[in-house]
mmCIF file of C-alpha atoms in Angstrom:
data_model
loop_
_atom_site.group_PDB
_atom_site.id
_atom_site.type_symbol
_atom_site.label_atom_id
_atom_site.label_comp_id
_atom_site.label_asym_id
_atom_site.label_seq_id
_atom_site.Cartn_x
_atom_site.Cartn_y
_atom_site.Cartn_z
ATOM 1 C CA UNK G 409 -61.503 8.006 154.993
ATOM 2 C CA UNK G 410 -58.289 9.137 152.780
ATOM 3 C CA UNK G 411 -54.793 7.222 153.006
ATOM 4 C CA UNK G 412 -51.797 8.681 152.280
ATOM 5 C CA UNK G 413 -48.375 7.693 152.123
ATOM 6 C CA UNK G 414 -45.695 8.223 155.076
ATOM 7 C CA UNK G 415 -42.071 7.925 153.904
ATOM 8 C CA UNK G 416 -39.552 6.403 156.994
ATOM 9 C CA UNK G 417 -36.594 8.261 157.454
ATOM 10 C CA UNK G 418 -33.501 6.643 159.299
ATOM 11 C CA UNK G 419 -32.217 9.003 161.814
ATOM 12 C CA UNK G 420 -28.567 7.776 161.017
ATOM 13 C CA UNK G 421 -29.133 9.604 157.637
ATOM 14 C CA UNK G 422 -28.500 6.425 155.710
ATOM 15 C CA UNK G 423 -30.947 5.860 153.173
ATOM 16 C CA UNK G 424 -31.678 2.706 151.099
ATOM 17 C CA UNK G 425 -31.772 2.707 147.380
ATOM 18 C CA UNK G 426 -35.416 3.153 147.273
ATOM 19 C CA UNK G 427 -37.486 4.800 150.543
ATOM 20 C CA UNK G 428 -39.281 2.784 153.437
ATOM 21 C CA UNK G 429 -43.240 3.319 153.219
ATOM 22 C CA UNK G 430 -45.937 3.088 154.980
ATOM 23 C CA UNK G 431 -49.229 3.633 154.403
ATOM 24 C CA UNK G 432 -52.132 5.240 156.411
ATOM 25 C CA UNK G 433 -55.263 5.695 156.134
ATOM 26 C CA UNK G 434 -57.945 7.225 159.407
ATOM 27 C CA UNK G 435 -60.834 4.999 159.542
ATOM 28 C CA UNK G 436 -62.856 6.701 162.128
ATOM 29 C CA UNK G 437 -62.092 10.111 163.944
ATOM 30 C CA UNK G 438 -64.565 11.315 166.509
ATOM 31 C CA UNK G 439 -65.897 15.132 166.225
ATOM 32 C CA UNK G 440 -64.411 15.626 170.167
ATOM 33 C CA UNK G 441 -61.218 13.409 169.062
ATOM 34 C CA UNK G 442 -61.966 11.063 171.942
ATOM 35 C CA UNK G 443 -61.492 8.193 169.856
ATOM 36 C CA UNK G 444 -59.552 7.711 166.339
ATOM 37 C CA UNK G 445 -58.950 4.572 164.738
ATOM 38 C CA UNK G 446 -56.416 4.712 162.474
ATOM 39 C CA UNK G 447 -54.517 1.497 159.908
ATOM 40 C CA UNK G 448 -51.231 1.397 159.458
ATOM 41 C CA UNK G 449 -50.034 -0.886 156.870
ATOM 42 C CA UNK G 450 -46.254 -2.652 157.785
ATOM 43 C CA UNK G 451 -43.548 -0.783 156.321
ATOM 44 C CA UNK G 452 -42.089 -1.742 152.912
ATOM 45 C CA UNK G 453 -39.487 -0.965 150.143
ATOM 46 C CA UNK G 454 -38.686 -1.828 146.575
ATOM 47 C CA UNK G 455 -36.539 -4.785 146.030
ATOM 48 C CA UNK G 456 -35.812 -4.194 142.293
ATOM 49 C CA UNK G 457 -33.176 -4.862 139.599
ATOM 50 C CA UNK G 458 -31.913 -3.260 137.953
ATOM 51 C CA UNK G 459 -31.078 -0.027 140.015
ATOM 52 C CA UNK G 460 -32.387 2.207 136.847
ATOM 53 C CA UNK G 461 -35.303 1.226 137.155
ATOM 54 C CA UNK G 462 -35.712 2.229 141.236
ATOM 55 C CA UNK G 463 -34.516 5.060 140.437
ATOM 56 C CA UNK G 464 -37.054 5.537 137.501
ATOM 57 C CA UNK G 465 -39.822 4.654 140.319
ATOM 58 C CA UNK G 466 -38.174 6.617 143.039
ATOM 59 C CA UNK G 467 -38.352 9.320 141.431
ATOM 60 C CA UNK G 468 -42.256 9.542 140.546
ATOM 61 C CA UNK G 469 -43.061 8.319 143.671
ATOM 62 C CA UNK G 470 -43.845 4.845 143.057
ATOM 63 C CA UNK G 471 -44.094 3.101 145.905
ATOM 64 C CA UNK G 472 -44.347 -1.306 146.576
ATOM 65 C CA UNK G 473 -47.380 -1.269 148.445
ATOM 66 C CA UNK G 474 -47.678 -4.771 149.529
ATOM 67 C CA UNK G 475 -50.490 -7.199 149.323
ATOM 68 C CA UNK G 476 -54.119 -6.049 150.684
ATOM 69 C CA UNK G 477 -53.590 -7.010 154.521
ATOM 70 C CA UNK G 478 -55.857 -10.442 154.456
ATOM 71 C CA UNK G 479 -55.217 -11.086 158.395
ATOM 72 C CA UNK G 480 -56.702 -7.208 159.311
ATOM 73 C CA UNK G 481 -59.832 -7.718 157.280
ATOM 74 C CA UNK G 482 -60.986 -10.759 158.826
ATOM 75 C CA UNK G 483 -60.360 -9.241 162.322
ATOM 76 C CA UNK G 484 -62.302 -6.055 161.399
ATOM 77 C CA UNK G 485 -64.702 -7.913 159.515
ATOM 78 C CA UNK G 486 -65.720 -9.926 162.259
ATOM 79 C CA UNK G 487 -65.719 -7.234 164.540
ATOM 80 C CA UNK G 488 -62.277 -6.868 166.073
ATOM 81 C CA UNK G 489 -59.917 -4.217 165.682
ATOM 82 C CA UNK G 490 -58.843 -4.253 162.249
ATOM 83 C CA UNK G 491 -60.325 -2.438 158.649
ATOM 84 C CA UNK G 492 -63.402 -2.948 156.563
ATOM 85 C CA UNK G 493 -64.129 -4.744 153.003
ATOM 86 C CA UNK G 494 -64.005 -1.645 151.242
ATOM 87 C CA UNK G 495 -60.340 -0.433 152.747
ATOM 88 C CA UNK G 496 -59.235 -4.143 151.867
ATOM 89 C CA UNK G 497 -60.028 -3.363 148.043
ATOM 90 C CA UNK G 498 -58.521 0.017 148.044
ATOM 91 C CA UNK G 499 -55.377 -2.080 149.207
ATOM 92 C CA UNK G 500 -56.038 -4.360 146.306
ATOM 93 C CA UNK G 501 -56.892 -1.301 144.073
ATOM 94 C CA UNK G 502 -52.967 0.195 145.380
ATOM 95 C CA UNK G 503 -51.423 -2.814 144.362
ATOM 96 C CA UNK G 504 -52.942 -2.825 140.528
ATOM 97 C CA UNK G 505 -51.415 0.477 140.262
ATOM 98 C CA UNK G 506 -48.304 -0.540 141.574
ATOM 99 C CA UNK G 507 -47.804 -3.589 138.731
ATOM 100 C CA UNK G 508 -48.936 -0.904 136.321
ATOM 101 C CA UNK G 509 -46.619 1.623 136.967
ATOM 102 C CA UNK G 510 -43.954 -0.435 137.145
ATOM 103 C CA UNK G 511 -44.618 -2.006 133.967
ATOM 104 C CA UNK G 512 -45.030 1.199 132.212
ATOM 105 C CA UNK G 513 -41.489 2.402 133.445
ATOM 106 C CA UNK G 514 -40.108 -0.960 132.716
ATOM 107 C CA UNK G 515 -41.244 -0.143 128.850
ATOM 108 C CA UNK G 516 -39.704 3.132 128.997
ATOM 109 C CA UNK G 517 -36.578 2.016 130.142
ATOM 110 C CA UNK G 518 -35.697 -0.779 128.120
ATOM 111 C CA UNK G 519 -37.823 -1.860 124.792
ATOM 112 C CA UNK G 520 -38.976 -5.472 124.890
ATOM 113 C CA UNK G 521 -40.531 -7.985 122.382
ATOM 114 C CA UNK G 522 -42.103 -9.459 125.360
ATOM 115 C CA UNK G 523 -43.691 -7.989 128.190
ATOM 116 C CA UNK G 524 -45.775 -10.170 131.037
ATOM 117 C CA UNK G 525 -47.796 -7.942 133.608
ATOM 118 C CA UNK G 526 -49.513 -9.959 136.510
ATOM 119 C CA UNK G 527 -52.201 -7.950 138.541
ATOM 120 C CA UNK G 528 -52.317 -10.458 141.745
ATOM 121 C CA UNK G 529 -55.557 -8.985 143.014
ATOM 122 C CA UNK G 530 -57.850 -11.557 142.015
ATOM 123 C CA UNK G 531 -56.885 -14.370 144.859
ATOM 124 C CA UNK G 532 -57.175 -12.210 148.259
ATOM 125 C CA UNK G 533 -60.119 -10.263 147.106
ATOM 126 C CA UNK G 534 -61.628 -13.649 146.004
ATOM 127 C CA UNK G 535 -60.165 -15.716 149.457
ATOM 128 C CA UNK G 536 -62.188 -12.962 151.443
ATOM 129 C CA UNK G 537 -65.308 -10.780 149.784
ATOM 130 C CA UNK G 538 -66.200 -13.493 147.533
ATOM 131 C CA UNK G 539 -68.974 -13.944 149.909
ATOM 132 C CA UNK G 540 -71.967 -15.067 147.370
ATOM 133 C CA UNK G 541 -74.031 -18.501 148.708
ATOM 134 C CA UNK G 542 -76.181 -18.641 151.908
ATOM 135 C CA UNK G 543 -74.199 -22.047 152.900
ATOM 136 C CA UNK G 544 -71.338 -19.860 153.202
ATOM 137 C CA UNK G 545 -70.260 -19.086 156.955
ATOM 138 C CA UNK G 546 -70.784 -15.702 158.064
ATOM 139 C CA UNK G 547 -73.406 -15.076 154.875
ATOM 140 C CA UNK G 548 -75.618 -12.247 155.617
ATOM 141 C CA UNK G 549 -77.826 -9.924 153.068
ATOM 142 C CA UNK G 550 -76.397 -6.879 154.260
ATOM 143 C CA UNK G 551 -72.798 -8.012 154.126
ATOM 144 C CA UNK G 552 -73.133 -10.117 150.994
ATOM 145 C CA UNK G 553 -74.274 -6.519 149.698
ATOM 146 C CA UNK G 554 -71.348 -4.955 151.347
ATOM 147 C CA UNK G 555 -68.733 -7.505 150.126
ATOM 148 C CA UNK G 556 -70.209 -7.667 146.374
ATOM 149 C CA UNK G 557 -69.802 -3.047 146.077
ATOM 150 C CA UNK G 558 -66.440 -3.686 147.106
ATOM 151 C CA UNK G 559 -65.785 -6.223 144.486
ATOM 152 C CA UNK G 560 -67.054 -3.892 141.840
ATOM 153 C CA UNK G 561 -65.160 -1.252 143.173
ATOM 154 C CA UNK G 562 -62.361 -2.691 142.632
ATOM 155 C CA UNK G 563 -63.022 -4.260 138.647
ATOM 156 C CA UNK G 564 -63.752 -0.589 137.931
ATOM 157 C CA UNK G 565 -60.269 0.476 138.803
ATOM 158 C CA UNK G 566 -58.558 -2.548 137.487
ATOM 159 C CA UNK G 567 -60.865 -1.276 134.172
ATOM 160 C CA UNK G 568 -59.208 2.039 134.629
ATOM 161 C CA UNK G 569 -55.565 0.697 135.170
ATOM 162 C CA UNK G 570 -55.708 -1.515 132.237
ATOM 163 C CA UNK G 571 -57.099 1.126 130.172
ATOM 164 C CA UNK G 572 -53.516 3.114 131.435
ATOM 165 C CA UNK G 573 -51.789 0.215 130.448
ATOM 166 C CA UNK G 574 -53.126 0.333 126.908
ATOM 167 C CA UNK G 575 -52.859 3.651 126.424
ATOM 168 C CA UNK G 576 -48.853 2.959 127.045
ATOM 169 C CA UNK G 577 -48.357 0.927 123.951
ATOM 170 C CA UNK G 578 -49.120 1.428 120.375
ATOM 171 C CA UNK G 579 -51.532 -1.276 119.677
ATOM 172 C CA UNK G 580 -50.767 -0.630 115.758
ATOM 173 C CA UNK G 581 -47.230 -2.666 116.539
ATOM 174 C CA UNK G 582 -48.297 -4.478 119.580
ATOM 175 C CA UNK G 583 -50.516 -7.441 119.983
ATOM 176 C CA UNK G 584 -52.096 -7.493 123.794
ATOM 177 C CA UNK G 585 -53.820 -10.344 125.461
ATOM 178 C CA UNK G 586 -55.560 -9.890 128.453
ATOM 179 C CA UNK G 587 -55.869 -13.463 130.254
ATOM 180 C CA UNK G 588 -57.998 -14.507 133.322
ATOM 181 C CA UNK G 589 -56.009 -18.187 133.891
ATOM 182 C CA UNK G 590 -59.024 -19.353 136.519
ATOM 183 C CA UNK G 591 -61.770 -18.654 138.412
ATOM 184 C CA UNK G 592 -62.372 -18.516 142.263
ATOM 185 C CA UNK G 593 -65.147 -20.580 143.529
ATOM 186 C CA UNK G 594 -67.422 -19.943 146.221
ATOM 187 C CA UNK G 595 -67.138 -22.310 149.175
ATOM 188 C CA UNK G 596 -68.827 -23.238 152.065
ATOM 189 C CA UNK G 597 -67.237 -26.550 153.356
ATOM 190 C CA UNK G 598 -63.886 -28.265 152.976
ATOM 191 C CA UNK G 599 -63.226 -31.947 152.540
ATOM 192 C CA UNK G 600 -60.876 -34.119 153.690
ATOM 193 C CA UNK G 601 -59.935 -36.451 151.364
ATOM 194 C CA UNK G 602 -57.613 -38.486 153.639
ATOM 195 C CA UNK G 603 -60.159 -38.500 156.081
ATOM 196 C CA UNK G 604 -62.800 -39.849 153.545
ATOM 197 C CA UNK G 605 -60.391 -42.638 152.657
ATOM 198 C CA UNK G 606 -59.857 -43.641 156.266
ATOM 199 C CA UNK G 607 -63.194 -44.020 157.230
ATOM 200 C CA UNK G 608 -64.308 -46.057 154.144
ATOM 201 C CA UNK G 609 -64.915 -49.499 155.045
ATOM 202 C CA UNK G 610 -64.986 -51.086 151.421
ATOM 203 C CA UNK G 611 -60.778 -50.264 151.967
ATOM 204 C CA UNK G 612 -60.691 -51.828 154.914
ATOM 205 C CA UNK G 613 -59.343 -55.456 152.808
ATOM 206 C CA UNK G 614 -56.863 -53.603 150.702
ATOM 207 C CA UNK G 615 -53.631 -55.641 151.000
ATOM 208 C CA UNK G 616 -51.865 -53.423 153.405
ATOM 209 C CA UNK G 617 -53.215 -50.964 156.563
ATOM 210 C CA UNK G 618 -55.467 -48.631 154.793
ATOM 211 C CA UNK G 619 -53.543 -45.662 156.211
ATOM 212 C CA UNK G 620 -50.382 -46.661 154.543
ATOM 213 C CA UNK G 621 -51.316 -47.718 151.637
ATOM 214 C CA UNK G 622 -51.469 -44.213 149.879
ATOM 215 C CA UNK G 623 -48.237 -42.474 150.287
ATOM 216 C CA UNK G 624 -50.251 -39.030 149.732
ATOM 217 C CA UNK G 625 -52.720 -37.020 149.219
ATOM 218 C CA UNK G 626 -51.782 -33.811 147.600
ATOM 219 C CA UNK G 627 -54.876 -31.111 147.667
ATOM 220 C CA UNK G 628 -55.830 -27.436 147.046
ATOM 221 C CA UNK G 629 -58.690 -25.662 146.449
ATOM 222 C CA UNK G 630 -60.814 -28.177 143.781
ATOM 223 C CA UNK G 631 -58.639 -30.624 142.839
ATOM 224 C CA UNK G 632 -56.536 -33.254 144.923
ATOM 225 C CA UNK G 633 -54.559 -36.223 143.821
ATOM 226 C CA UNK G 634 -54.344 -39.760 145.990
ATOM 227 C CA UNK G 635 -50.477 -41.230 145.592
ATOM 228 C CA UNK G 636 -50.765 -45.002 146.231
ATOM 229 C CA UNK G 637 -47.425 -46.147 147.830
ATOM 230 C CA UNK G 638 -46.612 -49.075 145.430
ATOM 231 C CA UNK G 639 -43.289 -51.828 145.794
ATOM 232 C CA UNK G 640 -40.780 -51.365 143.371
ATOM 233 C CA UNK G 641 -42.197 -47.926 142.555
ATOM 234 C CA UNK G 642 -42.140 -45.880 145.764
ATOM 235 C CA UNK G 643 -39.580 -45.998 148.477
ATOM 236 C CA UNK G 644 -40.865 -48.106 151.322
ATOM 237 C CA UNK G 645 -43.869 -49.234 148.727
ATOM 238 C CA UNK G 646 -46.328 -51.655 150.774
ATOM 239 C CA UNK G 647 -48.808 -52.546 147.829
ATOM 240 C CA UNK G 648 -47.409 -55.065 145.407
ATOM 241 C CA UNK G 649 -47.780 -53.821 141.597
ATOM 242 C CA UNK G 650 -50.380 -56.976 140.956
ATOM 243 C CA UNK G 651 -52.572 -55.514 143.329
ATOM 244 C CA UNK G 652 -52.105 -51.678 143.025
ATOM 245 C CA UNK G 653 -54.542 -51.529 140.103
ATOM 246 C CA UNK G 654 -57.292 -53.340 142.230
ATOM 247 C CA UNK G 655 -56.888 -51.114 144.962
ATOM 248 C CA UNK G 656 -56.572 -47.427 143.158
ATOM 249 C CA UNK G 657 -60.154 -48.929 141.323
ATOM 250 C CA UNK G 658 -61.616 -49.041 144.844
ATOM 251 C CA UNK G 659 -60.229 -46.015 145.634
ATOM 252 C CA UNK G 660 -61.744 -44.189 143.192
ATOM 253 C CA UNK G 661 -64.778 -45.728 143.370
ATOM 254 C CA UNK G 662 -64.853 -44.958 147.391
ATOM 255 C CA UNK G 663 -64.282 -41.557 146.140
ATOM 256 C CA UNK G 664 -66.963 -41.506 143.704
ATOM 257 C CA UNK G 665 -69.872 -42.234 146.019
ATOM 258 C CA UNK G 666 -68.910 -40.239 148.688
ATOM 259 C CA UNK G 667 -72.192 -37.987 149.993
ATOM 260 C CA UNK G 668 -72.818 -34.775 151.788
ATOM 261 C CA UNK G 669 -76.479 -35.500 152.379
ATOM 262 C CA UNK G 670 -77.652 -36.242 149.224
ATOM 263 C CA UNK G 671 -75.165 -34.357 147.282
ATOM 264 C CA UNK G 672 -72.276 -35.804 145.801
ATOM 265 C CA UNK G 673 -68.963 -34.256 146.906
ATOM 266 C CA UNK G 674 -66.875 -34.810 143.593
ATOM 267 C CA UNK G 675 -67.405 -33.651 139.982
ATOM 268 C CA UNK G 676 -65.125 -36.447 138.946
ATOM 269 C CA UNK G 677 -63.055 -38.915 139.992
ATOM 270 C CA UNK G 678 -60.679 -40.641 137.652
ATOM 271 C CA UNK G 679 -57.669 -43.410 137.693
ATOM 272 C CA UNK G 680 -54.836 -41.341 136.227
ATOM 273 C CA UNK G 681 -55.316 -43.474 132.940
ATOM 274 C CA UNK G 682 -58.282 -42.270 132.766
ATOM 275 C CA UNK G 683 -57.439 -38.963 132.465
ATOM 276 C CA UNK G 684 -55.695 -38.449 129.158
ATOM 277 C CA UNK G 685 -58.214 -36.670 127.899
ATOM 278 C CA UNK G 686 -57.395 -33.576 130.592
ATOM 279 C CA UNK G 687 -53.515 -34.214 129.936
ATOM 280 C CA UNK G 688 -53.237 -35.771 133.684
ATOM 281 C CA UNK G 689 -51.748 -38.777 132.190
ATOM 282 C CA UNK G 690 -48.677 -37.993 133.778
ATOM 283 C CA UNK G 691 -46.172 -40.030 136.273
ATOM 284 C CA UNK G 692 -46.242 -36.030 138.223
ATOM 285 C CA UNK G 693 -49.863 -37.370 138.785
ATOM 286 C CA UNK G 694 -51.426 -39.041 141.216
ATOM 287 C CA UNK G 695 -53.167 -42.712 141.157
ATOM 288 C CA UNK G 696 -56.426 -41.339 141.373
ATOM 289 C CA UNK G 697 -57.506 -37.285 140.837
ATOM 290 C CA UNK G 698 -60.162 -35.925 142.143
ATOM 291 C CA UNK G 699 -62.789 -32.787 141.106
ATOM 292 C CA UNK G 700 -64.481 -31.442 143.879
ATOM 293 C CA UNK G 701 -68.471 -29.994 143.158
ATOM 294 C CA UNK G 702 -68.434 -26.391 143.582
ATOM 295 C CA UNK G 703 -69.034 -25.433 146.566
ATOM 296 C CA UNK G 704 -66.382 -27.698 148.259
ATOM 297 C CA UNK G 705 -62.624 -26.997 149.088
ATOM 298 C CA UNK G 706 -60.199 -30.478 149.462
ATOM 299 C CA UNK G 707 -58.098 -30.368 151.625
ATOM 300 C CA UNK G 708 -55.243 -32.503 152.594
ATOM 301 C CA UNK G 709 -55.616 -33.023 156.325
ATOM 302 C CA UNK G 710 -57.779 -31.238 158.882
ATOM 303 C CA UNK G 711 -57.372 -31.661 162.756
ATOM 304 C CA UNK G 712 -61.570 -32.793 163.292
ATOM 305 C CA UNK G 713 -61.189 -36.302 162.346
ATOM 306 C CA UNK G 714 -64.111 -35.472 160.326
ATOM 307 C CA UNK G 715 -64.229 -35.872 156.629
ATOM 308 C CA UNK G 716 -66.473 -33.185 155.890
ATOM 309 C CA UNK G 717 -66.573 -29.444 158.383
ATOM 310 C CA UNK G 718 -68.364 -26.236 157.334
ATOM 311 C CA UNK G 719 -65.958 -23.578 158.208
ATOM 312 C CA UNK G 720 -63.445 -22.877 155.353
ATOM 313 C CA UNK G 721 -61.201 -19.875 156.514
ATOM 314 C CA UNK G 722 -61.874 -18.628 153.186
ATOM 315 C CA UNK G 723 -64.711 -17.668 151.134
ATOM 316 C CA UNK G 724 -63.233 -19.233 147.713
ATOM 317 C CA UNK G 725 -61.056 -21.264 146.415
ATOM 318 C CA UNK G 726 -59.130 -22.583 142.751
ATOM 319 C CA UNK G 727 -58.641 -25.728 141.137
ATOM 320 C CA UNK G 728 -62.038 -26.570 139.689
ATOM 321 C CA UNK G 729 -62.522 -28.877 136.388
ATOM 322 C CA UNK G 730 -62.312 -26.078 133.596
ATOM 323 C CA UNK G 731 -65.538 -27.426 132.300
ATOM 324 C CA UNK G 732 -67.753 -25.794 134.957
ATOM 325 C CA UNK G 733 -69.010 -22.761 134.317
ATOM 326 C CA UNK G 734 -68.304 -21.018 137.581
ATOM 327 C CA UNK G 735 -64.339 -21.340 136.719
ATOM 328 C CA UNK G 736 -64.533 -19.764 132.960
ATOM 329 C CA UNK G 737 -62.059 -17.439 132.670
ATOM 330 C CA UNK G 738 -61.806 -15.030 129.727
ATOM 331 C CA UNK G 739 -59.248 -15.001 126.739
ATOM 332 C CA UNK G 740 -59.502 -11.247 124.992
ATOM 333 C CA UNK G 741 -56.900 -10.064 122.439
ATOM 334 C CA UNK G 742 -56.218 -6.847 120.717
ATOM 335 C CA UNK G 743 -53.952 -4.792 118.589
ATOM 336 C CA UNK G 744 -51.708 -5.829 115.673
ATOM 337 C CA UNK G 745 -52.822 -8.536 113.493
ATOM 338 C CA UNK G 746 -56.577 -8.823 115.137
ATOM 339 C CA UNK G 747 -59.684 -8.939 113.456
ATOM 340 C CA UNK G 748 -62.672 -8.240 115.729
ATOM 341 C CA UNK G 749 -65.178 -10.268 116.427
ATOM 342 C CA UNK G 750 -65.335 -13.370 118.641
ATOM 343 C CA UNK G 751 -63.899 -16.670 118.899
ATOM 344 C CA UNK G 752 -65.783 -19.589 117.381
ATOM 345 C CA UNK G 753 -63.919 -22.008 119.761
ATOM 346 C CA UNK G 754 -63.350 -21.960 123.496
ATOM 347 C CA UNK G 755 -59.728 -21.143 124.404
ATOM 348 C CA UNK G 756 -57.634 -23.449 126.750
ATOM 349 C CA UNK G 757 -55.084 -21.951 128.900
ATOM 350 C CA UNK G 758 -52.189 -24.227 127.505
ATOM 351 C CA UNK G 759 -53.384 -22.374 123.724
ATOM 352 C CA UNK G 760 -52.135 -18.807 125.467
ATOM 353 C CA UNK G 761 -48.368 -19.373 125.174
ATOM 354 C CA UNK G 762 -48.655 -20.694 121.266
ATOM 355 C CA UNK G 763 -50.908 -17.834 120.590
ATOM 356 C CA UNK G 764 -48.248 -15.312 121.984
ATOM 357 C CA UNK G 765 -45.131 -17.120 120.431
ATOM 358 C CA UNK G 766 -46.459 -16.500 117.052
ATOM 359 C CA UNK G 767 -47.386 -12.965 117.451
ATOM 360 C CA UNK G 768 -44.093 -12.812 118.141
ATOM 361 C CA UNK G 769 -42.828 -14.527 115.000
ATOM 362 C CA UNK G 770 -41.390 -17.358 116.912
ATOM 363 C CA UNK G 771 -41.535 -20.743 115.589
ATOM 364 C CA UNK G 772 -43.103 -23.769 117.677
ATOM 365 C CA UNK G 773 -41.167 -27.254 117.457
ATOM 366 C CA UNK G 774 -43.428 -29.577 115.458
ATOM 367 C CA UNK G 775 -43.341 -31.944 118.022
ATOM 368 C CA UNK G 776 -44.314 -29.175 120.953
ATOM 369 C CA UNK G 777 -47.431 -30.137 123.072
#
């Protein structure tokens, strides 16, 4: 039930700037030692510049531990060989640490104005124990139970870590915000968009094959974006720019009554003129963009032929309007120059990097957006 960390030595003698790790942890060890099962993680180094600062880690035993080992926690949650939920987070626990530590000997070393520390925990603990709606596959009580103790395991260390992190810098001439940018969403089916479009027989009359007339269809997680392939606009364009308008409309509106059951499968669906409100108003944009309900993953293309399946490899996904509440993130900021209290106003995530810049004391170009 303990890990612990076995350093790789080259029998040559030669040794790289910072050690080769592994790390190991006995899951199960019989009382007659007729059967052990024991993880070991793949072995890794630091790849770090500058060399001061491997050194710095080297020598209190800092470690790069990887990221928690998705592929072994779905075999050994599903009954293979493999490790359990709460060994996953203990992964995700090592690798908190890790970005702390290093951050903390980054300060020491070299005095900054600016310092950005990213704790990547929240996606593979989310991808895999975020395991919350009976639609989801493989939802049980016991394991729902299971899955939600090692969640809150591991927000009570990254509570612990930050608190280390805080207690590194004098909040008396340092301003600190602590920034959630999204939030996972439970899922429990994906849908192809593609797919959807294909099968739709209002498009069957669009001025071109219906399979060619969108160059694309760019999804993740809760948000995808249909390219039309337009002449004069796109290379090899097949709709004609008198018609394009017509046929992204029907697009959209295809889109827009799309069912699972009874329940609608998008949150919104708008032409990419109507979106200026969101800041999607963009050529980088697609034709039509799409908001999936929560719930449901798009996807770009699936190999079922079938526009909606019910067996996400994942149990969550990002990408989801920022109006739901299920993808509220948090905005909290202490230290120099803060009153206490809370915000009248909800926070966007493009207002984080204006908010830093003038804690800073650096000056925004009037005409910034």
């Amino acid at each position: 039930g303990e890990w612990f960390r076995l350093e790789l030595v080259d029998p040559s003698g030669s040794r790289r700037a910072s050690p080769e790790v592994v790390w190991v942890k006995v899951q199960q060890l019989a009382p007659d030692l007729s059967r052990s099962v024991i993880y070991i993680s793949a072995s890794r180094f630091i790849k770090a510049f500058p060399s001061a600062l491997v050194r710095k880690l080297d020598g209190t035993r800092v470690s790069w531990p990887g990221r928690p080992d998705e592929e072994v926690v779905v075999a050994g949650e599903s009954g293979g060989y493999g490790i359990d939920a709460r060994t996953f987070a203990e992964m995700a626990e090592r690798l908190a640490a890790y970005a702390v530590d290093v951050s903390l000997a980054g300060l020491d070393l070299y005095p900054t104005d600016l310092l950005l520390v990213s704790i990547p925990v929240f996606d593979p603990i989310d991808r895999r124990l975020l395991l919350s709606d009976p639609r989801q596959p493989g939802y049980g009580a016991e394991r729902a139970a299971r899955y939600r103790e090692a969640r809150r395991q591991l927000w009570s260390a990254l509570d612990r870590e930050l608190a280390r992190l805080l207690a590194g810098v004098d909040l008396a001439t340092t301003t600190v915000f602590l920034v959630s940018p999204y939030a996972n969403v439970a899922v429990f089916a994906d849908v192809d968009v593609r797919e959807l479009l294909r099968l739709a027989p209002e498009l069957g009359n669009v001025p071109s094959p219906p399979d060619r007339a969108w160059r694309a269809v760019a999804a993740a997680g809760g948000i995808a974006h249909v390219y039309l392939s337009i002449a004069g606009r796109d290379a090899g364009g097949v709709l004609e720019a008198a018609s394009a308008g017509r046929t992204a409309r029907a697009v959209r509106d295809v889109l827009a009554r799309a069912r699972d059951g009874a329940s609608p499968l998008f949150e919104r669906v708008l032409l990419r003129e109507e979106a200026a409100a969101l800041g999607l108003d963009r050529p980088e944009s697609g034709d039509v963009i799409v908001f999936a309900r929560p719930g449901y993953r798009l996807v770009e293309s699936s190999m079922d032929l079938v526009a909606v399946t019910r067996r996400p490899d994942v149990h969550a996904a990002a990408g989801y309007a920022a109006s739901l509440a299920e993808s509220r993130g948090f905005l909290l900021t202490l230290g120099r120059g803060v009153k206490a209290g809370k915000a009248d106003a909800k926070a966007r995530v493009t207002d984080v990097a204006g908010r830093v810049a003038r804690a800073i004391g650096l000056k925004l170009p009037k005409r910034a957006r």
